PDB file of C-alpha atoms and ligand atoms in Angstrom:
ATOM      1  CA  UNK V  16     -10.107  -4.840  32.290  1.00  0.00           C
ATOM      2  CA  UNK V  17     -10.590  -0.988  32.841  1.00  0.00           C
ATOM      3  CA  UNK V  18     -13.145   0.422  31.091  1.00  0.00           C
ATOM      4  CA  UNK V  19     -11.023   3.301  28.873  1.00  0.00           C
ATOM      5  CA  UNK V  20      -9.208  -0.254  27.282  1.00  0.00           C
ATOM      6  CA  UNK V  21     -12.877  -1.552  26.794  1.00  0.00           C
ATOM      7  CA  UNK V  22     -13.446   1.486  25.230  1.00  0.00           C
ATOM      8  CA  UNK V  23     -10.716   1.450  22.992  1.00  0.00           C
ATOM      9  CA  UNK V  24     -11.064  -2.410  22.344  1.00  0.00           C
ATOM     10  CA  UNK V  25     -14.926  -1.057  21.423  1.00  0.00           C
ATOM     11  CA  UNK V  26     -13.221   1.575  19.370  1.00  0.00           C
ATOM     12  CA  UNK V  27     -11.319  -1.141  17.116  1.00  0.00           C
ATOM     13  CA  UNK V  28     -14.118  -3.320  16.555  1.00  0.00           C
ATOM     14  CA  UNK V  29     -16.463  -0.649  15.177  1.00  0.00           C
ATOM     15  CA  UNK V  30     -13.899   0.315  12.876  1.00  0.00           C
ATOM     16  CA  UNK V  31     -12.938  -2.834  11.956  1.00  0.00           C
ATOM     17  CA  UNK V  32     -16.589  -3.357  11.347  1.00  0.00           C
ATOM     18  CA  UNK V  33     -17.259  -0.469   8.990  1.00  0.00           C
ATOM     19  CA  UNK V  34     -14.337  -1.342   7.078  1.00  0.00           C
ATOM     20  CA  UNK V  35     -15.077  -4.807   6.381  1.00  0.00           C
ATOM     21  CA  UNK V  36     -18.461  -3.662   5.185  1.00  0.00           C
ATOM     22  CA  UNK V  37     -17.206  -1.276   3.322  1.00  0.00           C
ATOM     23  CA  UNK V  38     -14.632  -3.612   1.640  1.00  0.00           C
ATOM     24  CA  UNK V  39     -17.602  -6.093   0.940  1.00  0.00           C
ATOM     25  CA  UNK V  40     -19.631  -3.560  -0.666  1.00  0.00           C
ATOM     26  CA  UNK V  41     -17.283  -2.341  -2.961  1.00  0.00           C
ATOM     27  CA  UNK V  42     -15.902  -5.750  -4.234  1.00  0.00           C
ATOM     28  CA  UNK V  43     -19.017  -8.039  -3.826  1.00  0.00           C
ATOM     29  CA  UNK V  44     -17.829 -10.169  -6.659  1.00  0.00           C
ATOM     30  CA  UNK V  45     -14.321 -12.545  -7.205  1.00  0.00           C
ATOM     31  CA  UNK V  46     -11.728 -10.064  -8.118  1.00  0.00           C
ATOM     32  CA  UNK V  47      -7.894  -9.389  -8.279  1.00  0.00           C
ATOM     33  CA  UNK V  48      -6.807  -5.864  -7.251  1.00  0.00           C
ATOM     34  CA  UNK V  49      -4.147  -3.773  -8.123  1.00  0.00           C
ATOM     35  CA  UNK V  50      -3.664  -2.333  -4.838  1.00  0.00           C
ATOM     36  CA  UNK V  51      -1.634   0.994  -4.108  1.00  0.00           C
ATOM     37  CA  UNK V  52      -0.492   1.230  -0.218  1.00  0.00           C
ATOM     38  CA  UNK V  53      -0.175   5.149   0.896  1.00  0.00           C
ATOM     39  CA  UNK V  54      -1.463   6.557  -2.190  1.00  0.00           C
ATOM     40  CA  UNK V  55      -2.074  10.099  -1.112  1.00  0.00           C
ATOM     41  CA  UNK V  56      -3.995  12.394  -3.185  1.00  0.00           C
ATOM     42  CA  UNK V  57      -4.291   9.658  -5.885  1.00  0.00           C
ATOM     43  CA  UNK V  58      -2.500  11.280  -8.494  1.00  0.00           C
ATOM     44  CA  UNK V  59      -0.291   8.262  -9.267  1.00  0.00           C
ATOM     45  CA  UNK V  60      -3.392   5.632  -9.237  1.00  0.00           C
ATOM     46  CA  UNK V  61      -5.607   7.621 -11.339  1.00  0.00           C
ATOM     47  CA  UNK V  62      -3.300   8.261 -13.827  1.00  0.00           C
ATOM     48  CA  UNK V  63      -2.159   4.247 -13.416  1.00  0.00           C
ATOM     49  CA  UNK V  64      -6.301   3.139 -13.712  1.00  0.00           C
ATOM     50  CA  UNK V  65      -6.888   5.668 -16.661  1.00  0.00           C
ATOM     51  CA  UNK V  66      -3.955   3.713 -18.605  1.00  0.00           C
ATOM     52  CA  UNK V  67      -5.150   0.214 -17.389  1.00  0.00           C
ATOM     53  CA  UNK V  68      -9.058   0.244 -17.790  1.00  0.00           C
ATOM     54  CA  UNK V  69      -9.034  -3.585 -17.664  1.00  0.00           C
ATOM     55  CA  UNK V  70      -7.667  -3.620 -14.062  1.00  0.00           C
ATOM     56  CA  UNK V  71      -9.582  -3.185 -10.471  1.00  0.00           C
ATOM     57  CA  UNK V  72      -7.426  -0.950  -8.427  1.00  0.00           C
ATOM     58  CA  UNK V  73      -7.801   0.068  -5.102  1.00  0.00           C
ATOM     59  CA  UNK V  74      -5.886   2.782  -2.977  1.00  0.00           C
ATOM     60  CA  UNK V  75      -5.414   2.961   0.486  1.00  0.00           C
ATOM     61  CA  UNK V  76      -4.035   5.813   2.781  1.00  0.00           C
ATOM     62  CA  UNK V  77      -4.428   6.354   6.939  1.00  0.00           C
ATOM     63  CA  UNK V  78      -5.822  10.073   5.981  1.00  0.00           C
ATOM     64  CA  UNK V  79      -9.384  10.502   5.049  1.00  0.00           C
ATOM     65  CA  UNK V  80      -8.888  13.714   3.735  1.00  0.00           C
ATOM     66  CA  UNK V  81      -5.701  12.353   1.332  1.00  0.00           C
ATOM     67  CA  UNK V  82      -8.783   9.827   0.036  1.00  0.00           C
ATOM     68  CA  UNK V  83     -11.283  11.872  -0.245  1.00  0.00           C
ATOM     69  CA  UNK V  84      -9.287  14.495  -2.799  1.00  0.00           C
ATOM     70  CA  UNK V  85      -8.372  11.172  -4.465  1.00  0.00           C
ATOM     71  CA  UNK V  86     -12.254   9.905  -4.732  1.00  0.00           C
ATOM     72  CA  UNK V  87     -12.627  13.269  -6.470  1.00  0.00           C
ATOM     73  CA  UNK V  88      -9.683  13.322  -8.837  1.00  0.00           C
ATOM     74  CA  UNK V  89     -11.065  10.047  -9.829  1.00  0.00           C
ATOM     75  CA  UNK V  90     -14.610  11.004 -10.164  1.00  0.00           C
ATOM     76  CA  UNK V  91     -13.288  13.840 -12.638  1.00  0.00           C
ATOM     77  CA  UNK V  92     -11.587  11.847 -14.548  1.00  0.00           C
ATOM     78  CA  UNK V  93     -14.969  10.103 -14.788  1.00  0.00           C
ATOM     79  CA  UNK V  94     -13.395   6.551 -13.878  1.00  0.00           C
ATOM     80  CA  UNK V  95     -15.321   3.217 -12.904  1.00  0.00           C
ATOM     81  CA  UNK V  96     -12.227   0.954 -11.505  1.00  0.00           C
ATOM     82  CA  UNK V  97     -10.294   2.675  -8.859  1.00  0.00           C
ATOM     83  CA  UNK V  98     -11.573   3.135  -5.437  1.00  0.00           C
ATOM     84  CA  UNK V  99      -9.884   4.660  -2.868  1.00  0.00           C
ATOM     85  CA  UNK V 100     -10.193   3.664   0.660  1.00  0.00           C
ATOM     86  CA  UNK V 101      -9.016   5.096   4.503  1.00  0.00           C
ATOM     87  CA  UNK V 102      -7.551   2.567   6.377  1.00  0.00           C
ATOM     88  CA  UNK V 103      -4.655   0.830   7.586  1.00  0.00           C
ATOM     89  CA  UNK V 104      -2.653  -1.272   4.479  1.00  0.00           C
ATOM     90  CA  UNK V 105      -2.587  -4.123   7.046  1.00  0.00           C
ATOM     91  CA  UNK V 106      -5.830  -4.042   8.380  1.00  0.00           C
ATOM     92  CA  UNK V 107      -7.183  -3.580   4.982  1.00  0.00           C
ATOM     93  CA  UNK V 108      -5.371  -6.701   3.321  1.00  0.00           C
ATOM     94  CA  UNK V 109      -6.729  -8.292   6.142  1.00  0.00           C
ATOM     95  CA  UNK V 110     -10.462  -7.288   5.988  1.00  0.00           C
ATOM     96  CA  UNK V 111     -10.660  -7.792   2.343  1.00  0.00           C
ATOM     97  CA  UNK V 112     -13.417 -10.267   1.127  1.00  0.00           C
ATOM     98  CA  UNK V 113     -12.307 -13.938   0.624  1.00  0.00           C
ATOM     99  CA  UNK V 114     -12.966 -13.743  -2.401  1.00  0.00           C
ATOM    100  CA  UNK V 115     -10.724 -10.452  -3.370  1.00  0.00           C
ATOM    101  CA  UNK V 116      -6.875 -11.349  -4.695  1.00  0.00           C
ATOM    102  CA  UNK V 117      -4.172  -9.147  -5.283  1.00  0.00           C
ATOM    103  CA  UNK V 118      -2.740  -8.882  -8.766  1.00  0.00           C
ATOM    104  CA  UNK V 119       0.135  -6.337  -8.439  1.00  0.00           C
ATOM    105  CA  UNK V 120       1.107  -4.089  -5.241  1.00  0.00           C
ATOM    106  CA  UNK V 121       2.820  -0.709  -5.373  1.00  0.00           C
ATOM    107  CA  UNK V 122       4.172   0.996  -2.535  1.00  0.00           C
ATOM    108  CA  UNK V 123       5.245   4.645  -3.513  1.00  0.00           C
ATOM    109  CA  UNK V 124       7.417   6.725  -1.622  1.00  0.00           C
ATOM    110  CA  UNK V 125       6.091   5.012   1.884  1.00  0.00           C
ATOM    111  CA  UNK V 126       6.901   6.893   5.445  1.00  0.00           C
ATOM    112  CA  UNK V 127      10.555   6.486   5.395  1.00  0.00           C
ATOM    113  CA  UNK V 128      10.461   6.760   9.758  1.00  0.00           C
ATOM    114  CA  UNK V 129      14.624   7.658  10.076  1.00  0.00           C
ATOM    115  CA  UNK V 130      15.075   7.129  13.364  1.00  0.00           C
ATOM    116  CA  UNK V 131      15.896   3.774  14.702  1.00  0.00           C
ATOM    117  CA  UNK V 132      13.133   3.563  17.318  1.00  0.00           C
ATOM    118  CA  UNK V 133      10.384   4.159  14.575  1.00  0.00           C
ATOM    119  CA  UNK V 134      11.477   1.800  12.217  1.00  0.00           C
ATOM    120  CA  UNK V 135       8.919  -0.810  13.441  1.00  0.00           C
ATOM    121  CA  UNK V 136       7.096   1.495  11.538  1.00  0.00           C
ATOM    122  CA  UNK V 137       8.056   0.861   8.726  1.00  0.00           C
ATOM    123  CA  UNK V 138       5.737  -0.628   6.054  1.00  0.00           C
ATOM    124  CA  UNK V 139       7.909  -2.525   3.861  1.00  0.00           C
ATOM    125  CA  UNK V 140       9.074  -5.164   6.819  1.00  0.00           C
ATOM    126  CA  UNK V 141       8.748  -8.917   7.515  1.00  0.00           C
ATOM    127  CA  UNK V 142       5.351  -8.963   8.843  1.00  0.00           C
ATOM    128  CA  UNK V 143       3.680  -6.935   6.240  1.00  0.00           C
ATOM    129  CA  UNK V 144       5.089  -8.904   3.713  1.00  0.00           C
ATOM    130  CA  UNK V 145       3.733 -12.134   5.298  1.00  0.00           C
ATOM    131  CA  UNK V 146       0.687 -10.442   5.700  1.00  0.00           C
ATOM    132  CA  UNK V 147       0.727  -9.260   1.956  1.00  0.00           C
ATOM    133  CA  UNK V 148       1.549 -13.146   1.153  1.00  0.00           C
ATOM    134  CA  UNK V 149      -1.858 -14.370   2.057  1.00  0.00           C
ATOM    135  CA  UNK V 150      -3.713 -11.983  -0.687  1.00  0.00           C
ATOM    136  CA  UNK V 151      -1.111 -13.239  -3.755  1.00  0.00           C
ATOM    137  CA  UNK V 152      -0.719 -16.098  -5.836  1.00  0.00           C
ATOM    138  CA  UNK V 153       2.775 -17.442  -7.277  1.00  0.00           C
ATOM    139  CA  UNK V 154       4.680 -14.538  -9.733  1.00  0.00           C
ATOM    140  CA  UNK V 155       2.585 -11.625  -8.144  1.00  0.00           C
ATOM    141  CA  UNK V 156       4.686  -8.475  -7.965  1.00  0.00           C
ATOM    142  CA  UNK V 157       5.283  -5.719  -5.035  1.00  0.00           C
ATOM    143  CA  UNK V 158       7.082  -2.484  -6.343  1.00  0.00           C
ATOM    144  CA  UNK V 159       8.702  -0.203  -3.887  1.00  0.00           C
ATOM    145  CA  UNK V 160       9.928   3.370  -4.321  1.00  0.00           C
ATOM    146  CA  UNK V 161      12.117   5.642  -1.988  1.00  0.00           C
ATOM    147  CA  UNK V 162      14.129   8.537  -2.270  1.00  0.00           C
ATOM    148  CA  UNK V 163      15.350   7.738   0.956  1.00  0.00           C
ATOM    149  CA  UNK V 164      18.252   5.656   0.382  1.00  0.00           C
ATOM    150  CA  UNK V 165      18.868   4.077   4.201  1.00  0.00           C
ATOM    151  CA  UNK V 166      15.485   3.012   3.723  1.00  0.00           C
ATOM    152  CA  UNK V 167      16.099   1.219   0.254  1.00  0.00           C
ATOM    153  CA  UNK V 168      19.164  -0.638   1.778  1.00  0.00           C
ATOM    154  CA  UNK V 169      16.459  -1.603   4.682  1.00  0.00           C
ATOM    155  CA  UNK V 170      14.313  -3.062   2.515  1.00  0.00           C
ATOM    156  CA  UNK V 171      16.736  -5.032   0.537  1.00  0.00           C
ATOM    157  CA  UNK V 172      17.802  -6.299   3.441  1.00  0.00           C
ATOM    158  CA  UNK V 173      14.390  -7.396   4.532  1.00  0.00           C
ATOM    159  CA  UNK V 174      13.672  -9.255   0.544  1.00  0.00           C
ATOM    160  CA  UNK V 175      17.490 -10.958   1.042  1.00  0.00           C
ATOM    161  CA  UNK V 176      15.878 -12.724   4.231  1.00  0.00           C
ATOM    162  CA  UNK V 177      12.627 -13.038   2.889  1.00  0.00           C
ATOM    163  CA  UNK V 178      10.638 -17.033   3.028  1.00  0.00           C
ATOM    164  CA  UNK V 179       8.045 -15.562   0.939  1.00  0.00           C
ATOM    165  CA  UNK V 180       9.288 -13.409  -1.878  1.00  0.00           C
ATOM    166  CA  UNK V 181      12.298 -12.645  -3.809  1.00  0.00           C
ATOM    167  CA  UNK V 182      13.908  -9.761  -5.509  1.00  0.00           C
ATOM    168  CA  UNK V 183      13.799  -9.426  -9.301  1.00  0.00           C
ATOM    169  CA  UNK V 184      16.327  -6.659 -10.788  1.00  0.00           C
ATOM    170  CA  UNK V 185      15.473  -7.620 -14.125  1.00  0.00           C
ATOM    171  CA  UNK V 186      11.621  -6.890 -14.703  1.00  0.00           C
ATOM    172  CA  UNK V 187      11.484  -3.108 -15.785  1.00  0.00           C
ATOM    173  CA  UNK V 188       8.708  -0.845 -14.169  1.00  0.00           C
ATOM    174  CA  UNK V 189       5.285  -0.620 -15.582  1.00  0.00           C
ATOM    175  CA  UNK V 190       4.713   2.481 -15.138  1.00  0.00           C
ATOM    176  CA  UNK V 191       6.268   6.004 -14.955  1.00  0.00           C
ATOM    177  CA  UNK V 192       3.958   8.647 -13.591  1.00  0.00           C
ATOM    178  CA  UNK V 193       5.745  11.184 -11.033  1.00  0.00           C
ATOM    179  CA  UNK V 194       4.346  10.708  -7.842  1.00  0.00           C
ATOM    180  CA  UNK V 195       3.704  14.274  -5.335  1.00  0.00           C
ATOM    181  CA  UNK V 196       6.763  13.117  -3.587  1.00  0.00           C
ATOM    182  CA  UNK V 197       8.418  11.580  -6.534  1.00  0.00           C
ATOM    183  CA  UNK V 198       8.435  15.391  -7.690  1.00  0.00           C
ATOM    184  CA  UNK V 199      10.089  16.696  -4.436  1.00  0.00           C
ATOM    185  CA  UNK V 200      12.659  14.129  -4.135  1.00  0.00           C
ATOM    186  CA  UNK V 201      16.123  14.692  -6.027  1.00  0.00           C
ATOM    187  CA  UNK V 202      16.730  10.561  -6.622  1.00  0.00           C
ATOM    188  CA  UNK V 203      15.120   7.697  -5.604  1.00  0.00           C
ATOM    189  CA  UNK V 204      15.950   3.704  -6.017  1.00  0.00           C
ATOM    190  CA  UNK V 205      13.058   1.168  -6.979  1.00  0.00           C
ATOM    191  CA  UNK V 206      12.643  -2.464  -6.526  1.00  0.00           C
ATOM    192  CA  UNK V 207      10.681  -4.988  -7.830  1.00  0.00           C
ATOM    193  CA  UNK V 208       9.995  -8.032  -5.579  1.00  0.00           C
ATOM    194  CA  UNK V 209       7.976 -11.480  -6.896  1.00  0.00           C
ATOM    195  CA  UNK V 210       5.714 -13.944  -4.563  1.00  0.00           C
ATOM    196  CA  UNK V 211       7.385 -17.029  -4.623  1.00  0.00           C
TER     197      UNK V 211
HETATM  198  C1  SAM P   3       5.232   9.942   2.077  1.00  0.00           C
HETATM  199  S1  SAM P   3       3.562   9.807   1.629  1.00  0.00           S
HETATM  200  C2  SAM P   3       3.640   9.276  -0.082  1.00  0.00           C
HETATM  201  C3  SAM P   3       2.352   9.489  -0.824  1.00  0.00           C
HETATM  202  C4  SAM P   3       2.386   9.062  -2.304  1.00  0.00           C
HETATM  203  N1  SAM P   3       2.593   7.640  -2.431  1.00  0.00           N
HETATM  204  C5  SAM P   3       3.438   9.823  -3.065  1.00  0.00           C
HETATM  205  O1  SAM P   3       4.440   9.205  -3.479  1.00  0.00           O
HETATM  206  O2  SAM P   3       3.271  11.028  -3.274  1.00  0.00           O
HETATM  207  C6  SAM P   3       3.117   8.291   2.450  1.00  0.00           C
HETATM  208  C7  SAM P   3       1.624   8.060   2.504  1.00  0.00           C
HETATM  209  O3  SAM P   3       1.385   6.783   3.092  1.00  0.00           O
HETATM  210  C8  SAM P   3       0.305   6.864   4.011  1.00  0.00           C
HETATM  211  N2  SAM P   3       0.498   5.764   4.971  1.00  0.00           N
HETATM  212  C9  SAM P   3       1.497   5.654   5.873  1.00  0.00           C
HETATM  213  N3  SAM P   3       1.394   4.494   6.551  1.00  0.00           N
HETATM  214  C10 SAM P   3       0.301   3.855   6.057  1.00  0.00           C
HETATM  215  C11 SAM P   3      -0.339   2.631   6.364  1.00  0.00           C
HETATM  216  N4  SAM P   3       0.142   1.819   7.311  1.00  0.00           N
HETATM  217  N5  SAM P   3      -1.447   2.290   5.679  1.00  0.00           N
HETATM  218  C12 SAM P   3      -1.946   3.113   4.718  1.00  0.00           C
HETATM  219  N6  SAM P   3      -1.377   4.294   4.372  1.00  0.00           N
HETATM  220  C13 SAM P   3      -0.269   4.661   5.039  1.00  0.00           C
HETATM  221  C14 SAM P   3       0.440   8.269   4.585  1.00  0.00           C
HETATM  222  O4  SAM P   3      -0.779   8.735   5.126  1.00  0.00           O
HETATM  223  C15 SAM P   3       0.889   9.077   3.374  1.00  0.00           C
HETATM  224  O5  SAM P   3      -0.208   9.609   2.640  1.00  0.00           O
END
């Protein structure tokens, strides 16, 4: 092995490290999360966790600065269950305590990546949501928004092959707060999908 991958494999570890500790420390106790993948600035979770004091959420964006505004929108709205958290929405489902469910997912207005080569990318795909799987019991429900509409058909193509969940058009949405990309976007198309 050269030593820049050691490095890098070095890299991975210690971040996978701080993470998990970090993770443990905030939810040392059995709990079910409302998690929000690519929340941003937080508008759309603090707003969610002001209206829902009896649920645990947690946010998660790849952009410490994006969590950090959030972490302060929160702490001015003087609120004891959201956290917000930088990290990676897979590597963070995966580094979550044992003992930490999900109760409800929402994926906002994710990285729509439009050109074929990226769409690996993409969050909402098969692995994720086999990934996702692991952290949720029977009847839990993932809610995805996009404005971009070649995305949307993605995804329903994705939940029409799915082993693990299922689409349900008839559950309304819980909850309408305008997202900062919500705002910029002239339509968008939701869908609600169930764990089976
Ligand atoms: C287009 S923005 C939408 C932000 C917000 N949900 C909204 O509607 O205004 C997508 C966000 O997802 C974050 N993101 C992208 N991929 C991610 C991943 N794999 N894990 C966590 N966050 C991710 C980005 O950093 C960005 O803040």
């Amino acid at each position: 092995m050269n030593s820049g991958y050691e490095q890098h494999l070095k890299r991975v570890e210690l971040r996978r490290n701080d993470l998990e500790e970090k993770l443990a420390e905030l939810f040392p106790c059995e709990t079910k999360l409302s998690l929000e993948i690519g929340c941003g600035h937080g508008h759309w979770l603090v707003d969610y966790a002001a209206g829902h004091p009896e649920k645990s959420c947690l946010g998660v964006d790849l952009i410490q600065d994006r969590v950090s505004r959030a972490g302060r929108k929160r702490d001015r709205a003087k609120l004891g269950n959201v956290q917000f958290v930088k990290g990676e929405a897979f590597e963070v489902i995966d580094l979550l305590p044992a003992h930490v469910r999900l109760s409800e997912v929402f994926i906002l207005f994710p990285d729509p990546w439009p050109k074929k080569r990226h769409w690996k990318n993409r969050i909402f795909r098969h692995a994720f949501l086999s990934e996702l799987a692991k952290r949720c019991d029977s009847g839990v429900r993932c809610h995805f928004r996009t404005d971009y509409e070649p995305y949307f058909e993605w995804a329903t193509e994705v939940v029409a092959e799915e082993a693990l969940w299922r689409r349900d058009e008839e559950i309304d949405w819980p909850f309408e707060k305008e997202t900062v990309f919500q705002r910029r976007a002239d339509s968008f198309q939701s869908m609600i999908i169930v764990r089976k």
